Coordinates of C-alpha atoms in Angstrom, one line a residue:
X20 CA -68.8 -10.1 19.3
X21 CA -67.9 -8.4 22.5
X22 CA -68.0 -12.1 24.3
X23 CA -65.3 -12.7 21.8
X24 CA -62.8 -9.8 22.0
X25 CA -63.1 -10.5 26.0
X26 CA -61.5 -14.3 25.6
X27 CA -59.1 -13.1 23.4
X28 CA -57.6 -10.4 25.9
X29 CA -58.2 -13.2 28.1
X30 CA -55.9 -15.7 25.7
X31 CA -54.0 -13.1 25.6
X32 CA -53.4 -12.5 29.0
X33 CA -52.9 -16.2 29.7
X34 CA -49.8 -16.7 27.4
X35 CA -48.2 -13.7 28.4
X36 CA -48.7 -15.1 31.7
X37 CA -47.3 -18.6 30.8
X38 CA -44.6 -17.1 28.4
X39 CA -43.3 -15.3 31.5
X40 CA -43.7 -11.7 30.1
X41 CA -47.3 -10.3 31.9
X42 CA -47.3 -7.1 32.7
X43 CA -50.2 -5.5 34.0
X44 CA -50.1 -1.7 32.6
X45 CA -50.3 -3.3 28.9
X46 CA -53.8 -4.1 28.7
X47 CA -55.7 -0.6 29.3
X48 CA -58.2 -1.3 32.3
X49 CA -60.7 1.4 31.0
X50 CA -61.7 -1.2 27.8
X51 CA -61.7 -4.2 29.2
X52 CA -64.7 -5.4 31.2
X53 CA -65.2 -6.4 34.7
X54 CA -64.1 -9.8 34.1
X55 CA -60.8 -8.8 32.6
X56 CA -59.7 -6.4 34.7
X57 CA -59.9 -8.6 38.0
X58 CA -57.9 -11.5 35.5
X59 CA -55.4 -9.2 34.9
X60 CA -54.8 -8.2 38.6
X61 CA -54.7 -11.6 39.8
X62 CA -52.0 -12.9 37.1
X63 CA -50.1 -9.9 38.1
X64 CA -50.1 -10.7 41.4
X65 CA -49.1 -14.1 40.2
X66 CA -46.4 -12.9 38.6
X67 CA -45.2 -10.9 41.3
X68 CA -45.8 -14.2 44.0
X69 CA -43.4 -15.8 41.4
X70 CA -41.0 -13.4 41.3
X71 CA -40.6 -13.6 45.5
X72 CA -40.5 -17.6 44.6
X73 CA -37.7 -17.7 42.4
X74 CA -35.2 -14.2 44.9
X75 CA -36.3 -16.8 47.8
X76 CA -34.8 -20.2 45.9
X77 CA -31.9 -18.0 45.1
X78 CA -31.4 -16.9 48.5
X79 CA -31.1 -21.1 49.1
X80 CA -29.1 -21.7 46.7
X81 CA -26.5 -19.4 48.3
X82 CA -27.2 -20.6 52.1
X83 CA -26.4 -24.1 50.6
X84 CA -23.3 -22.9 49.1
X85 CA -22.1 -21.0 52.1
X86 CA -23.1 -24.0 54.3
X87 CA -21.3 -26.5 52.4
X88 CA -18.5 -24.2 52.3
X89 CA -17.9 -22.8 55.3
X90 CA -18.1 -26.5 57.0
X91 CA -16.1 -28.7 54.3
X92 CA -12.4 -27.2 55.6
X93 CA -13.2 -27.4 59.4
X94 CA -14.6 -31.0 59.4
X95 CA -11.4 -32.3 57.1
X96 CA -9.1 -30.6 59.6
X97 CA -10.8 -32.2 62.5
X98 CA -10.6 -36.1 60.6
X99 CA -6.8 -35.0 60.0
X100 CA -5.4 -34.0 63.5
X101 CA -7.4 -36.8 65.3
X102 CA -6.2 -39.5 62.8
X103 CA -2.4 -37.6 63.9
X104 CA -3.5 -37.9 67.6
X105 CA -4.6 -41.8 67.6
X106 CA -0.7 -42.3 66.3
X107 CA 0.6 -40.2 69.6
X108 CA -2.4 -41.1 71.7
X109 CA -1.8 -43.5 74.8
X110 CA -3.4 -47.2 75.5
X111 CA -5.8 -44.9 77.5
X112 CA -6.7 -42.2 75.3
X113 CA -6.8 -43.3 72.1
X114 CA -10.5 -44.6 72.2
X115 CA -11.4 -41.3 72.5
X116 CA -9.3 -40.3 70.0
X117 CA -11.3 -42.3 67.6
X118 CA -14.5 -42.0 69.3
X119 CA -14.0 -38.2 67.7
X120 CA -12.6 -39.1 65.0
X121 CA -15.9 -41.2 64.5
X122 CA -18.0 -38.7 65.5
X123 CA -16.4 -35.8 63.0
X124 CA -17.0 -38.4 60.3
X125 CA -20.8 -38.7 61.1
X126 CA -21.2 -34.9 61.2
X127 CA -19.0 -34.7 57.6
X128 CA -21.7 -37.2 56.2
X129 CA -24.7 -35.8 57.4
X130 CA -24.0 -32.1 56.3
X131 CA -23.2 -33.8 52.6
X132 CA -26.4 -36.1 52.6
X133 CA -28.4 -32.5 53.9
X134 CA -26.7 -30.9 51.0
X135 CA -27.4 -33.2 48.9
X136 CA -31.2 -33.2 49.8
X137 CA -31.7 -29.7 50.0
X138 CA -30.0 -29.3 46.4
X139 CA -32.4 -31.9 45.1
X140 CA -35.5 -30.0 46.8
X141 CA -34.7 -26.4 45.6
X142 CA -34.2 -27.8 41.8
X143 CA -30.1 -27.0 42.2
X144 CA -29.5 -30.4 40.8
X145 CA -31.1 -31.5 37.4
X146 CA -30.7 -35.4 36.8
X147 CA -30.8 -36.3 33.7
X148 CA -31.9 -40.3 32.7
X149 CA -31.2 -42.4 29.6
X150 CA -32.2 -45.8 28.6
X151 CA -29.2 -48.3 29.6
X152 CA -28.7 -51.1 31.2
X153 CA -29.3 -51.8 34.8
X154 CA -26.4 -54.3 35.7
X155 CA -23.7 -51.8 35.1
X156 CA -25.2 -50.0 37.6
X157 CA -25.7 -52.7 40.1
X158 CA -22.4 -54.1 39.8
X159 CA -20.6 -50.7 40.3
X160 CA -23.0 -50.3 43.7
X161 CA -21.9 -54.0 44.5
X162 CA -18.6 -53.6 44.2
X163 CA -18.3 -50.2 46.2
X164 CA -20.5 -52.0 48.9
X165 CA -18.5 -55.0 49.3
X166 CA -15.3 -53.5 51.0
X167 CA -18.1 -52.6 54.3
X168 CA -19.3 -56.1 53.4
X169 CA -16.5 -58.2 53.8
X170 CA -15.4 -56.1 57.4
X171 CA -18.5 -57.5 59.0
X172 CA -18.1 -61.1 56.7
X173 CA -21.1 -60.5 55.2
X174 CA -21.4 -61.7 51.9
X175 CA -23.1 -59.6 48.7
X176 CA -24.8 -62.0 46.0
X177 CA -25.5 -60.2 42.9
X178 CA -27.4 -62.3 40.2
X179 CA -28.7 -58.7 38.2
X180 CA -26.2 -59.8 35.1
X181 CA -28.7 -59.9 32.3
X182 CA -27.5 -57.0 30.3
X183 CA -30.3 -57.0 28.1
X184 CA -32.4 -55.5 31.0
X185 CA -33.1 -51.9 30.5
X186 CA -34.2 -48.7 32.3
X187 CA -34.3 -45.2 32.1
X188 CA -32.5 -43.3 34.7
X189 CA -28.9 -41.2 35.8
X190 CA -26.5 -43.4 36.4
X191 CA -24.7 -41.2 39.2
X192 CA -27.4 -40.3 41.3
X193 CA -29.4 -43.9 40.4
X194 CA -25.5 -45.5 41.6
X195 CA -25.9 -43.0 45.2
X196 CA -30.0 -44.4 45.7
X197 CA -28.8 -48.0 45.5
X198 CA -25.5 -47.7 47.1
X199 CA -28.0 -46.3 50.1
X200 CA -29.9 -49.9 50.2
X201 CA -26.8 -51.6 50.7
X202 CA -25.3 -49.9 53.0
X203 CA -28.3 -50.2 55.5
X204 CA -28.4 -53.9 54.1
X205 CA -24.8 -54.6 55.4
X206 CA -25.3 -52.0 58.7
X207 CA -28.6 -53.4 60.1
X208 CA -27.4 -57.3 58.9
X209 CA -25.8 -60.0 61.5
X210 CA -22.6 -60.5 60.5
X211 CA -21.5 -63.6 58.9
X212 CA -25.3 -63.0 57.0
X213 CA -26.0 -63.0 53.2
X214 CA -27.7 -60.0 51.1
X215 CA -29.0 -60.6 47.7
X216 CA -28.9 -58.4 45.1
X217 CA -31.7 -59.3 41.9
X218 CA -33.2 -57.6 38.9
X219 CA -36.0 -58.1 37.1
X220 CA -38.2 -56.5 34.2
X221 CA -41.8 -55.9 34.6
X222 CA -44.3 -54.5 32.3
X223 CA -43.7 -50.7 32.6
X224 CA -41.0 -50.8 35.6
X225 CA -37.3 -52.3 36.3
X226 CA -37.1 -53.7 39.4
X227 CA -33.8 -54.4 41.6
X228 CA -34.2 -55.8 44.8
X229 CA -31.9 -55.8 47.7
X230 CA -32.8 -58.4 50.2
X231 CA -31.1 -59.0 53.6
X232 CA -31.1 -61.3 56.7
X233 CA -31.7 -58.1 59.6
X234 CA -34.6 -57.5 61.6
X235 CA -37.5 -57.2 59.5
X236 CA -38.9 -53.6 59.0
X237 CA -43.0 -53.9 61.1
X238 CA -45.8 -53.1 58.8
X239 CA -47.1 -49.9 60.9
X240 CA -43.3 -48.4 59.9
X241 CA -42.8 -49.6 56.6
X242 CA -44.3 -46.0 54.9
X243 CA -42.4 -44.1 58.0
X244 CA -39.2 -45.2 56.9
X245 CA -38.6 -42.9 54.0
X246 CA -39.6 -40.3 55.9
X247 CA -36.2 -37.5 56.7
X248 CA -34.8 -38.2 60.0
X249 CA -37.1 -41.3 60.9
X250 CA -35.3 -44.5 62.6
X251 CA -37.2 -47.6 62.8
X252 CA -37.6 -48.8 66.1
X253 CA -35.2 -52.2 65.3
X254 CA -32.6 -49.4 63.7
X255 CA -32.2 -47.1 67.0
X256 CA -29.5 -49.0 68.5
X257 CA -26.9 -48.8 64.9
X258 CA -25.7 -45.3 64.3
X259 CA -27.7 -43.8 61.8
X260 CA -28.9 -40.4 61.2
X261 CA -32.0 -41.4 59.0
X262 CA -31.3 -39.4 55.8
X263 CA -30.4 -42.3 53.5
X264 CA -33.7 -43.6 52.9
X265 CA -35.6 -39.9 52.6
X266 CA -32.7 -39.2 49.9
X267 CA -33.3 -42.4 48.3
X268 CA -36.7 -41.9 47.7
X269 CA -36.5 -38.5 46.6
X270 CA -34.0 -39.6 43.7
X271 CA -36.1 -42.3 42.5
X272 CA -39.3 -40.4 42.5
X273 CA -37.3 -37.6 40.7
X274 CA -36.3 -40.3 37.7
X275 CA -40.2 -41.2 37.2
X276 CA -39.4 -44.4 39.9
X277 CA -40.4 -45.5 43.3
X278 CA -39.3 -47.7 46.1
X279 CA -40.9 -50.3 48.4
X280 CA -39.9 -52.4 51.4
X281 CA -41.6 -56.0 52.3
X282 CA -40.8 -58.3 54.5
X283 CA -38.2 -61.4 53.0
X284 CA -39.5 -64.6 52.7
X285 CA -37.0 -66.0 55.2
X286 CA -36.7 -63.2 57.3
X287 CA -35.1 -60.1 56.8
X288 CA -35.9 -57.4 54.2
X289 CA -37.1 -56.6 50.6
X290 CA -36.3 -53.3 49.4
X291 CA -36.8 -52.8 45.7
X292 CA -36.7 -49.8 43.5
X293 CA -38.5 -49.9 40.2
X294 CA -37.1 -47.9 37.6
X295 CA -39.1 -46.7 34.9
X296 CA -38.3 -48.5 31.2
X297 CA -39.0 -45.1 29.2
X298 CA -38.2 -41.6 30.4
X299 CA -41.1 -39.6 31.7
X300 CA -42.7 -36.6 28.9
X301 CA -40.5 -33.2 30.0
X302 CA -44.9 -31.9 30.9
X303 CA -45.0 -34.3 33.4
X304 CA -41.5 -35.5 34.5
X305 CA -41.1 -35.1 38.8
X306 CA -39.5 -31.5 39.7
X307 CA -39.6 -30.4 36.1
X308 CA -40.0 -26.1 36.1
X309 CA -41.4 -24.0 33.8

């Protein structure tokens, strides 16, 4: 009998615990045993630990904000009085006019793709998948890619038009992920090459591949890659800033999906996403909190 009234405070304590509610002072320490008194310190000083947790993702959030912020107005007004100097600028200044102009725009994308990142990390941004089909969403990427494309003559071959293939995933930030691929597709690519864009359904997974004619990726780098920051050694010599991949990745894996590179069969690269056919159980989803 006394075995049982401990796991009930026990129980007790638990889903109070769980349910967010704990508090230490309501379970009087001179009944319970031993046992239950040293449970009911450590979930309050759980509760405490996750109290600090959520002040310090707060205290992100609003360095994100003010970072974001405080950057946006001063980069846009550097873009608009160089693009006003290259019209006044001389034979002899003005590539260094744009060599600034450039250089601002690099520094505008990476603090967006950091913001992005670090929104995705802290849990600011909640993506939210649905079954639909996946050609929408590689024809949309296709179409935004082939503007870059076509200033380099490289041509974008999309056969993904079966618009009976389905997958679960956010179109928007699914769209950003994919739109990554091909931009490193048309960057790293000769020009005058061919990238392919396919899709196909597998047992559990969609897959959409985007294969190019660039240097192939080496087999000791291939997990490296979608690492933040890291530049394969056949990239270091395009501007890059090595985010695209790492924020790739970290959408994917958010949806339930993953990504993988392999070498093309004529050269090149193979990087395909696989995008899960049913969403992930809210228990077990990636980045899902309590």
């Amino acid at each position: 009998l006394h075995t049982r009234h401990i796991m009930k405070n026990l129980n007790r304590m638990l889903d109070a615990a769980m349910a967010g509610t704990f508090l230490e002072q309501n379970f009087d320490e001179s009944l319970l045993s031993a046992v239950e008194s040293r449970f009911a310190h450590y979930l309050a000083a759980n509760a405490v630990s996750a109290q600090k947790l959520r002040e310090e993702k707060d205290r992100i959030k609003s360095l994100i904000a003010d970072i974001s912020h405080q950057t946006k107005t001063p980069i846009a007004n550097i873009c608009l009085y160089t693009q006003l100097l290259e019209e006044a600028s001389s034979p002899e200044t003005l590539p260094l006019v744009r060599q600034i102009h450039q250089q601002a725009e690099k520094l505008e994308f990476l603090i967006q793709a950091l913001t992005k990142i670090s929104r995705l990390e802290s849990h600011m941004i909640q993506l939210h998948p649905t079954c639909q089909p996946v050609c929408g969403l590689v024809q949309r990427s296709v179409e935004e890619a082939r503007g870059r494309a076509s200033s380099r003559h490289i041509t974008i071959k999309n056969t993904a038009g079966d618009s009976t293939i389905k997958a679960s995933f956010d179109f928007k930030w699914t769209q950003e992920a994919l739109g990554n691929l091909l931009d490193n597709a048309v960057k790293y690519s000769p020009e005058g090459s061919l990238v392919t864009v396919s899709l196909q359904a597998l047992e559990m997974f969609v897959s959409v591949t985007v294969a190019d004619q660039g240097m192939a990726v080496g087999e000791e780098e291939r997990a490296q890659i979608f690492e933040r920051f890291y530049r394969g050694a056949n990239a270091r010599q395009t501007e890059g800033n090595g985010v695209g991949l790492y924020l790739t990745r970290m959408i994917l894996q958010r949806e339930g999906g993953y990504i993988k590179v392999s070498p093309g069969k004529e050269g090149g690269n193979c990087f395909c996403i696989y995008l899960p056919k049913e969403p992930l159980p809210p228990a077990v989803a990636p980045g899902t909190q309590p």
